[in-house]
Structures are given as C-alpha cells and as structure tokens.
Amino acid sequence: MNIPEDLTEFLYWVKERTEKIWSVNDENCPKGFYGARWQGLSEEQIDQIERKYDVSFTAEHKEFLKILHAIDKKEIVEYEYEGELIIEESTFFYNWLADEKEVAEIIKGSYNWMKHDVDEKSQVWLKSWGIKPASLDKRIEIFEEWFSHVPALLPLRGFRYIVSDENLKWKPIISMGSSDIIVMGWDFRTYLLNELRNDLDIHIEVFDEEDQMFYPELIDEVQQIFDENFKHDETKDIPFLKERILYWSCGWSSFGLRYYPENARVHPIVKT
C-alpha cells in the first residue's frame, strides 16, 4: 500500500482515499457521507481562528487544517429509544468556522470533566497532589493549580483532542471518555489511521475457524505503524497530563507500558 511517511503527502493520501470511498453509495459509505468532500482552511482563516478562540495551533495541526479540517456533510446516526427510531445528524471533525458553539463547549469540556473527578463522588486523586483534603473547595484549588500547567488541549472530533504544545517531541492526540484518557496516536499519521480505519479500506477479511466467520483485521503495514508508534519511549511525555492518563490501567498501553495492580494507590482523606 505504501502509506506516505511525510505528513503533507499522507494528508493528501487520506483525502483522496476517503473521498473515493465516499463517492460510492454502498455499504462502505457511512450514512450521510455520500459525496462528502474535505474542506481545508487558508492561512488567513487559520490566523483568524487562533485570534478568535485565543489558541495556538502546532505546525502539524495547521497542516491538517489546510488539507483536511472538516467535511461538508453530517453523519446520519440512527438508534432506537423507548421503541422509537431516532435519527440525528452528527458532526464528523469539528468545523472551526461553522461549529462555533460545539467547539467552544468542547474546549471547556476537558477542564470540566477532569474537575468533576475531584468531587466527593470520584476516586481520582493523583499522587503528585499529596494527601486528599476532605474539603471540596481545597481539592478544586489543588486541581486548578495543576490544570493551569497542562498543555492546551484543542478539539478534533468528538472527545478527541490534540495536545497543542510545539515544544513536545511527540504531538499526541488523546481521547477523553468519562474519567479515562488514552492516547489515540503519538502523531497525526497514526491518529488518523486509527480514527479513520473504517473509511480508508485498510482491512482484510480473516476467517475465524472457531466462530466460522470472517472478521476484519488491519493490514500488516498499518499494524506495524501502530506497533512502532506505541512502543515505549522515554521521550513520549505529556507534561502533567501523563500522570492523569496513567491513573487507570487502560492508560498504560498509551505509553507502551504494562500495568501492574501494585502501582495503584489509595489516598487517605484528611481534614483541612
């Protein structure tokens, strides 16, 4: 398949491959995506967005925004609720020009979700925060001091954020669900292969003798990219946020580490 290593070439490869799949109205095309096209941004538009939201995109993020950014369609999601079929439109990748309300809410979301983890119902309390105070106000004070040092988290799609810090060697994209945070890729190339795996035709059907069924498996080239990207490497770091990701066992694989239960710690609550 020869997936490009150069980011710009890779982004154009993604654009061409996805738009080709979406150009055919069959079972491989998600509902609502027929004829979908990516909408890139100009340098001027990117500058205006940075000023409007008071954010700073990394060089890699800017390249993504110029070539891909968002598509001109909404995904159609169908589900049953209390016996009734519900049909809704769902945003694919956030459109920084058109999805102003969603973008503003999701930017605040990372703060709100992690802040929720320090209330009296939560079990999350990081070792670096010291002994857990009984006072909720004190816990929030400690959390907010910590959060002020976390690199900027800028939304891409759903609850996916890019860690926007130009000084980091790696430019990871994280997924934040409830109190769990995992790394979806340590660069845009791996992340997009992960996120768009169903829109890039990068699977082969493998027959399972036990189940007597075919199951999709990633082709070897893509699997090798994933394996290499998630190898343990001391340079893979996300200041402050790394400890939060490693709090739950699911986060350990993000750094190519193995989880050992004895690493879990219980923090006593003291009166303050």
Short mmCIF file of C-alpha atoms in Angstrom, two decimals:
data_model
loop_
_atom_site.label_atom_id
_atom_site.label_comp_id
_atom_site.label_asym_id
_atom_site.label_seq_id
_atom_site.Cartn_x
_atom_site.Cartn_y
_atom_site.Cartn_z
CA MET A 1 0.00 0.00 0.00
CA ASN A 2 2.95 2.33 0.69
CA ILE A 3 1.34 4.72 3.15
CA PRO A 4 3.28 8.02 2.93
CA GLU A 5 5.52 8.93 5.87
CA ASP A 6 5.68 12.65 5.04
CA LEU A 7 2.76 14.33 6.81
CA THR A 8 1.66 16.52 3.88
CA GLU A 9 1.74 13.62 1.44
CA PHE A 10 -0.07 11.45 3.96
CA LEU A 11 -2.87 14.00 4.47
CA TYR A 12 -3.44 14.20 0.72
CA TRP A 13 -3.42 10.38 0.64
CA VAL A 14 -6.16 10.36 3.32
CA LYS A 15 -8.15 12.98 1.41
CA GLU A 16 -8.02 11.05 -1.87
CA ARG A 17 -8.72 7.66 -0.30
CA THR A 18 -11.67 8.72 1.87
CA GLU A 19 -13.34 10.84 -0.80
CA LYS A 20 -13.08 7.91 -3.23
CA ILE A 21 -14.84 5.61 -0.75
CA TRP A 22 -17.49 8.24 -0.01
CA SER A 23 -18.12 8.73 -3.74
CA VAL A 24 -19.81 5.34 -3.96
CA ASN A 25 -23.18 4.98 -2.25
CA ASP A 26 -22.79 1.45 -0.87
CA GLU A 27 -22.32 -0.32 2.49
CA ASN A 28 -18.79 1.09 2.84
CA CYS A 29 -20.06 4.68 2.83
CA PRO A 30 -21.38 5.90 6.21
CA LYS A 31 -24.93 7.27 6.18
CA GLY A 32 -24.92 10.90 5.18
CA PHE A 33 -21.38 10.78 3.75
CA TYR A 34 -22.22 10.07 0.11
CA GLY A 35 -20.35 12.63 -1.97
CA ALA A 36 -18.60 14.13 1.06
CA ARG A 37 -15.56 16.34 0.46
CA TRP A 38 -12.95 17.68 2.84
CA GLN A 39 -12.86 21.46 3.38
CA GLY A 40 -9.40 22.81 4.06
CA LEU A 41 -8.67 26.23 5.55
CA SER A 42 -6.50 29.05 4.24
CA GLU A 43 -3.61 30.56 6.23
CA GLU A 44 -5.74 33.67 6.77
CA GLN A 45 -8.66 31.63 8.12
CA ILE A 46 -6.36 29.74 10.49
CA ASP A 47 -4.92 33.03 11.78
CA GLN A 48 -8.43 34.39 12.34
CA ILE A 49 -9.47 31.25 14.26
CA GLU A 50 -6.40 31.46 16.51
CA ARG A 51 -7.26 35.05 17.38
CA LYS A 52 -10.97 34.34 17.84
CA TYR A 53 -10.50 31.40 20.23
CA ASP A 54 -7.20 32.59 21.70
CA VAL A 55 -5.49 29.32 20.74
CA SER A 56 -2.25 28.38 19.03
CA PHE A 57 -2.10 25.50 16.56
CA THR A 58 1.05 23.43 16.18
CA ALA A 59 2.68 23.21 12.74
CA GLU A 60 1.28 19.68 12.27
CA HIS A 61 -2.22 20.79 13.28
CA LYS A 62 -2.09 23.68 10.81
CA GLU A 63 -1.12 21.30 8.03
CA PHE A 64 -4.11 19.11 8.91
CA LEU A 65 -6.42 22.14 8.90
CA LYS A 66 -5.14 23.29 5.50
CA ILE A 67 -5.72 19.95 3.77
CA LEU A 68 -8.50 18.21 5.71
CA HIS A 69 -10.03 20.19 8.63
CA ALA A 70 -13.69 19.06 8.23
CA ILE A 71 -16.07 17.60 5.67
CA ASP A 72 -19.11 19.22 4.09
CA LYS A 73 -21.54 16.57 5.34
CA LYS A 74 -23.02 15.38 8.63
CA GLU A 75 -23.12 11.73 9.60
CA ILE A 76 -26.62 10.27 9.99
CA VAL A 77 -26.91 8.34 13.24
CA GLU A 78 -29.88 6.06 13.86
CA TYR A 79 -30.77 4.39 17.15
CA GLU A 80 -33.80 3.12 18.99
CA TYR A 81 -35.04 4.81 22.16
CA GLU A 82 -38.08 3.55 24.06
CA GLY A 83 -39.31 1.74 20.98
CA GLU A 84 -38.93 4.76 18.70
CA LEU A 85 -36.37 5.12 15.91
CA ILE A 86 -34.31 8.27 16.46
CA ILE A 87 -32.43 9.83 13.53
CA GLU A 88 -29.86 12.53 14.25
CA GLU A 89 -27.08 14.36 12.46
CA SER A 90 -23.62 14.06 13.99
CA THR A 91 -20.56 16.24 13.41
CA PHE A 92 -17.56 14.35 12.00
CA PHE A 93 -14.48 16.53 12.53
CA TYR A 94 -15.24 19.93 14.07
CA ASN A 95 -15.60 22.76 11.60
CA TRP A 96 -13.92 25.73 13.29
CA LEU A 97 -15.87 28.11 11.06
CA ALA A 98 -19.36 26.61 11.30
CA ASP A 99 -19.45 24.70 14.62
CA GLU A 100 -18.73 27.67 16.87
CA LYS A 101 -20.95 26.57 19.78
CA GLU A 102 -19.72 22.96 19.72
CA VAL A 103 -16.07 23.99 19.52
CA ALA A 104 -16.41 26.43 22.43
CA GLU A 105 -18.15 23.79 24.57
CA ILE A 106 -15.66 21.03 23.81
CA ILE A 107 -12.69 23.29 24.56
CA LYS A 108 -14.13 23.84 28.04
CA GLY A 109 -15.05 20.19 28.28
CA SER A 110 -11.58 18.87 29.11
CA TYR A 111 -11.41 21.17 32.14
CA ASN A 112 -14.95 20.40 33.29
CA TRP A 113 -14.60 16.61 33.01
CA MET A 114 -11.31 16.45 34.88
CA LYS A 115 -12.56 18.90 37.51
CA HIS A 116 -15.57 16.63 38.08
CA ASP A 117 -13.11 13.87 39.01
CA VAL A 118 -12.07 15.68 42.19
CA ASP A 119 -15.53 15.92 43.73
CA GLU A 120 -16.62 13.79 46.67
CA LYS A 121 -18.05 11.03 44.44
CA SER A 122 -14.85 10.49 42.46
CA GLN A 123 -11.99 8.07 43.10
CA VAL A 124 -9.44 10.10 41.11
CA TRP A 125 -6.71 11.75 43.13
CA LEU A 126 -3.18 11.98 41.72
CA LYS A 127 -0.12 11.08 43.80
CA SER A 128 1.53 14.42 42.97
CA TRP A 129 -1.40 16.26 44.59
CA GLY A 130 -0.45 14.93 48.01
CA ILE A 131 -2.90 13.79 50.65
CA LYS A 132 -6.50 14.26 49.52
CA PRO A 133 -8.24 17.03 51.53
CA ALA A 134 -11.75 16.47 52.86
CA SER A 135 -12.72 19.97 51.74
CA LEU A 136 -14.09 20.07 48.19
CA ASP A 137 -13.00 23.70 47.82
CA LYS A 138 -9.43 22.74 48.71
CA ARG A 139 -9.47 19.81 46.28
CA ILE A 140 -10.66 22.08 43.49
CA GLU A 141 -7.97 24.62 44.38
CA ILE A 142 -5.28 21.93 44.08
CA PHE A 143 -6.79 20.66 40.82
CA GLU A 144 -6.94 24.13 39.23
CA GLU A 145 -3.31 24.83 40.09
CA TRP A 146 -2.37 21.52 38.43
CA PHE A 147 -4.61 22.11 35.38
CA SER A 148 -3.05 25.52 34.78
CA HIS A 149 0.15 23.67 33.79
CA VAL A 150 -1.48 21.11 31.47
CA PRO A 151 -0.69 21.81 27.78
CA ALA A 152 -3.53 23.27 25.73
CA LEU A 153 -6.00 20.63 24.51
CA LEU A 154 -7.63 21.53 21.19
CA PRO A 155 -10.60 19.54 19.83
CA LEU A 156 -10.59 17.50 16.64
CA ARG A 157 -13.58 15.19 16.70
CA GLY A 158 -15.96 14.10 19.44
CA PHE A 159 -13.87 13.84 22.60
CA ARG A 160 -10.54 13.73 20.73
CA TYR A 161 -8.02 16.45 21.49
CA ILE A 162 -4.57 17.24 20.18
CA VAL A 163 -2.05 18.16 22.86
CA SER A 164 -1.09 21.53 21.46
CA ASP A 165 2.45 22.18 22.64
CA GLU A 166 5.07 22.97 20.00
CA ASN A 167 7.87 22.17 22.47
CA LEU A 168 6.94 18.49 22.75
CA LYS A 169 8.87 15.98 20.62
CA TRP A 170 5.68 13.99 20.02
CA LYS A 171 2.32 15.60 19.19
CA PRO A 172 -0.18 13.12 20.69
CA ILE A 173 -3.91 13.05 20.15
CA ILE A 174 -5.89 11.88 23.17
CA SER A 175 -9.40 10.56 23.67
CA MET A 176 -11.20 11.58 26.83
CA GLY A 177 -14.15 9.48 27.93
CA SER A 178 -15.62 9.96 31.39
CA SER A 179 -12.61 9.79 33.72
CA ASP A 180 -10.47 7.70 31.34
CA ILE A 181 -7.94 9.26 28.98
CA ILE A 182 -5.98 7.33 26.36
CA VAL A 183 -3.59 8.27 23.56
CA MET A 184 -5.08 7.58 20.09
CA GLY A 185 -1.80 8.26 18.33
CA TRP A 186 1.53 9.95 19.06
CA ASP A 187 1.32 11.85 15.78
CA PHE A 188 -1.34 12.82 13.25
CA ARG A 189 -0.44 9.97 10.91
CA THR A 190 -1.09 7.24 13.46
CA TYR A 191 -4.13 9.00 14.89
CA LEU A 192 -5.86 9.37 11.52
CA LEU A 193 -5.15 5.75 10.59
CA ASN A 194 -6.74 4.85 13.91
CA GLU A 195 -9.70 7.22 13.70
CA LEU A 196 -10.47 6.70 10.01
CA ARG A 197 -9.75 2.98 9.83
CA ASN A 198 -13.29 2.31 8.60
CA ASP A 199 -13.05 4.97 5.89
CA LEU A 200 -9.63 4.10 4.46
CA ASP A 201 -10.06 0.48 3.35
CA ILE A 202 -7.07 -0.71 5.40
CA HIS A 203 -8.55 -4.05 6.50
CA ILE A 204 -8.52 -7.57 5.20
CA GLU A 205 -11.15 -10.17 6.00
CA VAL A 206 -9.73 -13.07 8.03
CA PHE A 207 -11.69 -16.26 8.57
CA ASP A 208 -12.02 -17.47 12.17
CA GLU A 209 -12.24 -21.24 12.26
CA GLU A 210 -13.74 -21.35 15.73
CA ASP A 211 -16.52 -18.86 15.04
CA GLN A 212 -16.80 -19.85 11.37
CA MET A 213 -16.96 -16.17 10.48
CA PHE A 214 -14.86 -13.55 8.72
CA TYR A 215 -13.50 -10.70 10.85
CA PRO A 216 -11.72 -7.54 9.68
CA GLU A 217 -8.05 -7.20 10.60
CA LEU A 218 -5.72 -4.29 9.89
CA ILE A 219 -3.30 -4.92 7.06
CA ASP A 220 0.29 -5.60 8.17
CA GLU A 221 1.61 -2.20 7.08
CA VAL A 222 -0.89 -0.34 9.27
CA GLN A 223 -0.43 -2.69 12.22
CA GLN A 224 3.33 -2.14 12.03
CA ILE A 225 2.80 1.63 12.11
CA PHE A 226 0.65 1.26 15.24
CA ASP A 227 3.14 -1.10 16.91
CA GLU A 228 6.04 1.26 16.24
CA ASN A 229 4.14 4.37 17.31
CA PHE A 230 3.07 2.90 20.64
CA LYS A 231 6.44 1.42 21.60
CA HIS A 232 7.65 2.54 24.99
CA ASP A 233 9.94 5.55 24.64
CA GLU A 234 11.11 7.85 27.43
CA THR A 235 10.58 10.85 25.13
CA LYS A 236 6.85 10.15 24.98
CA ASP A 237 5.66 12.60 27.58
CA ILE A 238 2.72 14.93 28.15
CA PRO A 239 3.61 17.31 30.97
CA PHE A 240 1.29 16.91 33.98
CA LEU A 241 -1.32 15.06 31.94
CA LYS A 242 0.79 11.89 31.73
CA GLU A 243 0.19 11.12 35.40
CA ARG A 244 -3.54 11.57 34.87
CA ILE A 245 -3.54 9.21 31.86
CA LEU A 246 -1.61 6.56 33.79
CA TYR A 247 -4.04 6.71 36.72
CA TRP A 248 -6.20 3.96 35.18
CA SER A 249 -4.80 0.73 33.78
CA CYS A 250 -6.16 1.48 30.28
CA GLY A 251 -3.79 4.44 30.01
CA TRP A 252 -0.64 2.39 30.40
CA SER A 253 -0.82 0.96 26.89
CA SER A 254 -0.81 4.54 25.57
CA PHE A 255 2.83 4.77 26.65
CA GLY A 256 3.78 1.23 25.65
CA LEU A 257 3.82 0.20 29.32
CA ARG A 258 2.41 -2.80 31.14
CA TYR A 259 0.07 -2.24 34.04
CA TYR A 260 0.75 -3.80 37.40
CA PRO A 261 -2.02 -3.58 40.05
CA GLU A 262 0.51 -2.89 42.79
CA ASN A 263 1.08 0.52 41.18
CA ALA A 264 -2.42 1.56 42.20
CA ARG A 265 -2.51 3.72 45.30
CA VAL A 266 -5.23 4.69 47.75
CA HIS A 267 -5.01 8.24 49.05
CA PRO A 268 -6.34 8.90 52.55
CA ILE A 269 -8.61 11.88 53.15
CA VAL A 270 -7.53 14.34 55.82
CA LYS A 271 -9.34 17.33 57.32
CA THR A 272 -8.20 20.77 56.18
#
